[in-house]
């Protein structure tokens, strides 16, 4: 099974900060990685697919990069609406795996 | 706009079978792969499995022995059965569309909390 490790698990930041979240795969997954945003009591929302493709309707301050085993999600200028938990998810194999999540908190 | 809605009992007794249905509206169930994901209270997301409209499935190896996902194309629905449940299966269960080959779970239901308790 492919394991996904996210870091940090919690991140404290201020509005306007540049934020970077890292996701590492236990083996190469090419670019088959997605990022999600989840707010309390809500279903996750797809932000990025295929490592760097922005889902329709998602603000351009969100960007993804990486390939192989190391990936990043960057929020260029953190907005009040962005305080949430973020998950990466691989779909390289026939199985899907989520990372453990990164909670972005207000500093 | 594709919409998904989970339905089923909110309380299941230990050792029994959890059964949920996801109804797809605003689109054809033949368009995507369809997945179940769960999230225990206060914890992260766990993929359970997915199905294609043809009936082909793939399951999380850690749950495979207890999971069955099926599809009813005539009703635009797909279903989850999880057998021999324990308290560890208490979670919010989500259905979602898996947008292969592009990737990502694009459309999600609102989720339904299933509690395993006697």
XYZ file of C-alpha atoms in Angstrom:
225
model
C 0.000 0.000 0.000
C 1.129 3.555 -0.707
C 1.367 5.681 2.434
C 0.962 9.450 2.355
C 2.647 11.635 4.983
C 1.680 15.277 5.388
C 3.595 17.948 7.258
C 3.107 19.880 9.357
C 0.051 18.471 11.087
C -0.838 21.945 12.363
C 0.208 25.308 11.022
C -0.414 28.722 12.605
C -0.456 31.631 10.178
C -1.796 35.133 9.681
C -3.938 36.616 6.941
C -1.672 37.522 4.032
C 0.964 34.893 4.849
C 2.358 32.529 2.242
C 1.634 28.995 3.401
C 3.193 25.743 2.193
C 2.044 22.221 3.058
C 4.094 19.167 2.120
C 2.915 15.669 1.219
C 5.268 12.729 0.745
C 4.405 9.381 -0.830
C 6.032 6.127 0.259
C 6.726 5.335 -3.410
C 6.496 7.187 -6.680
C 2.989 8.195 -7.709
C 4.010 10.230 -10.779
C 1.657 13.242 -10.672
C -1.394 11.388 -9.455
C -2.077 13.580 -6.446
C -5.032 15.680 -5.344
C -5.468 18.288 -2.608
C -8.647 18.993 -0.656
C -9.865 21.643 1.767
C -12.248 20.654 4.546
C -14.067 22.943 6.946
C -15.739 21.687 10.154
C -18.967 19.810 9.519
C -18.538 19.971 5.737
C -17.454 17.566 3.029
C -13.964 18.032 1.568
C -13.629 20.244 -1.489
C -11.298 19.394 -4.363
C -8.703 22.131 -4.917
C -5.983 20.585 -7.067
C -5.791 17.434 -9.186
C -2.929 15.819 -11.076
C -0.530 17.550 -8.659
C -0.777 21.023 -10.190
C -4.085 21.433 -12.044
C -6.452 23.910 -10.409
C -10.029 22.709 -10.092
C -12.583 24.972 -11.737
C -13.768 27.758 -9.443
C -10.843 27.491 -7.013
C -9.025 30.807 -6.382
C -5.673 31.198 -8.096
C -3.901 31.814 -4.765
C -3.932 28.017 -4.425
C -1.252 26.140 -6.343
C 0.232 22.672 -6.309
C 3.572 21.315 -7.410
C 5.711 18.210 -7.311
C 5.978 14.769 -8.834
C 7.237 11.368 -7.838
C 7.189 11.277 -4.054
C 7.213 14.902 -2.905
C 4.429 17.415 -3.370
C 3.467 20.833 -2.048
C 0.308 22.875 -1.746
C 0.927 26.609 -1.572
C -1.485 29.359 -0.620
C 0.145 32.553 -1.864
C -1.696 34.973 0.422
C -3.795 33.393 3.154
C -7.362 34.687 3.332
C -9.830 34.403 6.250
C -11.807 31.784 4.312
C -8.720 29.569 4.024
C -8.513 28.557 7.682
C -9.393 24.876 7.378
C -7.868 21.399 7.232
C -6.096 20.310 4.065
C -5.617 16.735 2.835
C -3.554 15.239 0.070
C -4.666 12.053 -1.664
C -2.906 9.746 -4.114
C -4.543 7.794 -6.903
C -1.585 6.228 -8.648
C -2.523 2.647 -7.920
C -6.003 1.194 -8.006
C -6.180 2.110 -4.336
C -6.592 5.628 -3.031
C -4.851 6.917 0.091
C -5.246 10.149 2.017
C -2.620 11.974 4.000
C -3.248 12.632 7.669
C -4.245 16.263 7.178
C -2.838 19.714 7.980
C -4.900 22.103 10.068
C -4.270 25.747 9.208
C -5.057 27.880 12.259
C -5.184 31.590 12.913
C -1.979 32.861 14.513
C -24.347 20.168 -11.479
C -23.959 16.677 -10.086
C -25.363 16.241 -6.576
C -24.997 13.274 -4.244
C -27.088 12.375 -1.209
C -26.338 9.627 1.305
C -29.161 7.801 3.067
C -29.401 5.000 5.597
C -29.631 4.222 9.313
C -27.723 6.475 11.671
C -27.370 3.768 14.304
C -26.127 0.216 13.783
C -25.576 -2.462 16.419
C -22.160 -4.097 16.848
C -21.634 -7.210 14.669
C -24.416 -6.137 12.284
C -24.125 -4.807 8.737
C -23.984 -1.099 7.937
C -25.930 -0.254 4.766
C -25.900 3.112 3.006
C -27.148 4.320 -0.360
C -25.973 7.282 -2.402
C -28.398 8.842 -4.875
C -26.886 10.742 -7.802
C -28.810 13.595 -9.384
C -27.969 16.107 -12.079
C -25.886 13.624 -14.011
C -25.648 10.037 -15.167
C -24.140 7.385 -12.953
C -22.466 6.092 -16.111
C -20.218 9.162 -16.234
C -17.799 8.561 -13.385
C -16.439 6.149 -10.867
C -18.271 6.294 -7.536
C -16.583 6.109 -4.184
C -17.222 5.814 -0.466
C -15.013 7.598 2.073
C -15.369 7.773 5.829
C -14.119 10.016 8.617
C -14.208 8.989 12.294
C -15.097 11.877 14.624
C -12.136 14.241 14.945
C -9.937 12.153 12.642
C -8.803 12.048 9.027
C -10.292 10.669 5.831
C -10.239 6.985 4.899
C -11.057 5.680 1.429
C -13.369 2.637 1.527
C -13.734 1.693 -2.136
C -15.119 2.624 -5.538
C -17.290 1.175 -8.264
C -17.781 1.835 -11.966
C -21.238 1.722 -13.522
C -20.279 -1.570 -15.138
C -19.982 -3.064 -11.661
C -16.214 -3.320 -11.433
C -14.965 -2.476 -7.955
C -11.836 -1.764 -5.975
C -11.645 -1.755 -2.193
C -9.322 -0.565 0.548
C -7.265 -3.671 1.413
C -7.772 -3.024 5.130
C -11.573 -3.233 4.739
C -11.880 -5.540 1.732
C -13.060 -8.596 3.661
C -16.048 -6.677 5.050
C -17.019 -4.296 2.214
C -19.393 -4.640 -0.712
C -20.173 -1.758 -3.053
C -22.889 -2.170 -5.669
C -24.555 0.013 -8.283
C -28.141 0.318 -9.537
C -27.999 2.226 -12.812
C -31.792 2.224 -13.175
C -32.095 4.273 -9.984
C -28.867 6.285 -10.412
C -27.741 4.933 -7.050
C -24.805 3.084 -5.578
C -24.612 1.411 -2.198
C -22.235 0.402 0.574
C -22.450 -2.588 2.855
C -19.956 -3.013 5.687
C -20.339 -6.189 7.687
C -19.428 -7.141 11.268
C -19.199 -3.537 12.408
C -17.611 -2.442 15.674
C -17.353 0.902 17.460
C -14.270 1.626 15.320
C -16.575 1.893 12.300
C -18.373 4.889 13.812
C -17.781 7.702 11.339
C -19.243 10.197 8.940
C -19.650 8.326 5.669
C -19.361 10.273 2.421
C -20.142 9.255 -1.133
C -18.231 11.000 -3.893
C -17.478 10.892 -7.605
C -13.976 9.855 -8.620
C -13.066 11.785 -11.736
C -10.889 9.258 -13.538
C -8.719 9.426 -15.568
C -8.238 13.089 -14.707
C -8.188 12.355 -11.005
C -9.628 13.699 -7.770
C -12.909 13.259 -5.948
C -14.891 16.070 -7.509
C -18.445 15.840 -6.210
C -19.294 14.908 -2.619
C -22.399 14.194 -0.649
C -22.941 16.082 2.589
C -22.034 13.009 4.633
C -24.026 10.948 7.098
C -22.985 10.027 10.620
C -23.259 6.333 11.399
C -22.825 5.340 15.032
C -22.135 1.745 16.017
C -23.589 1.110 19.447
C -25.856 -1.337 21.214
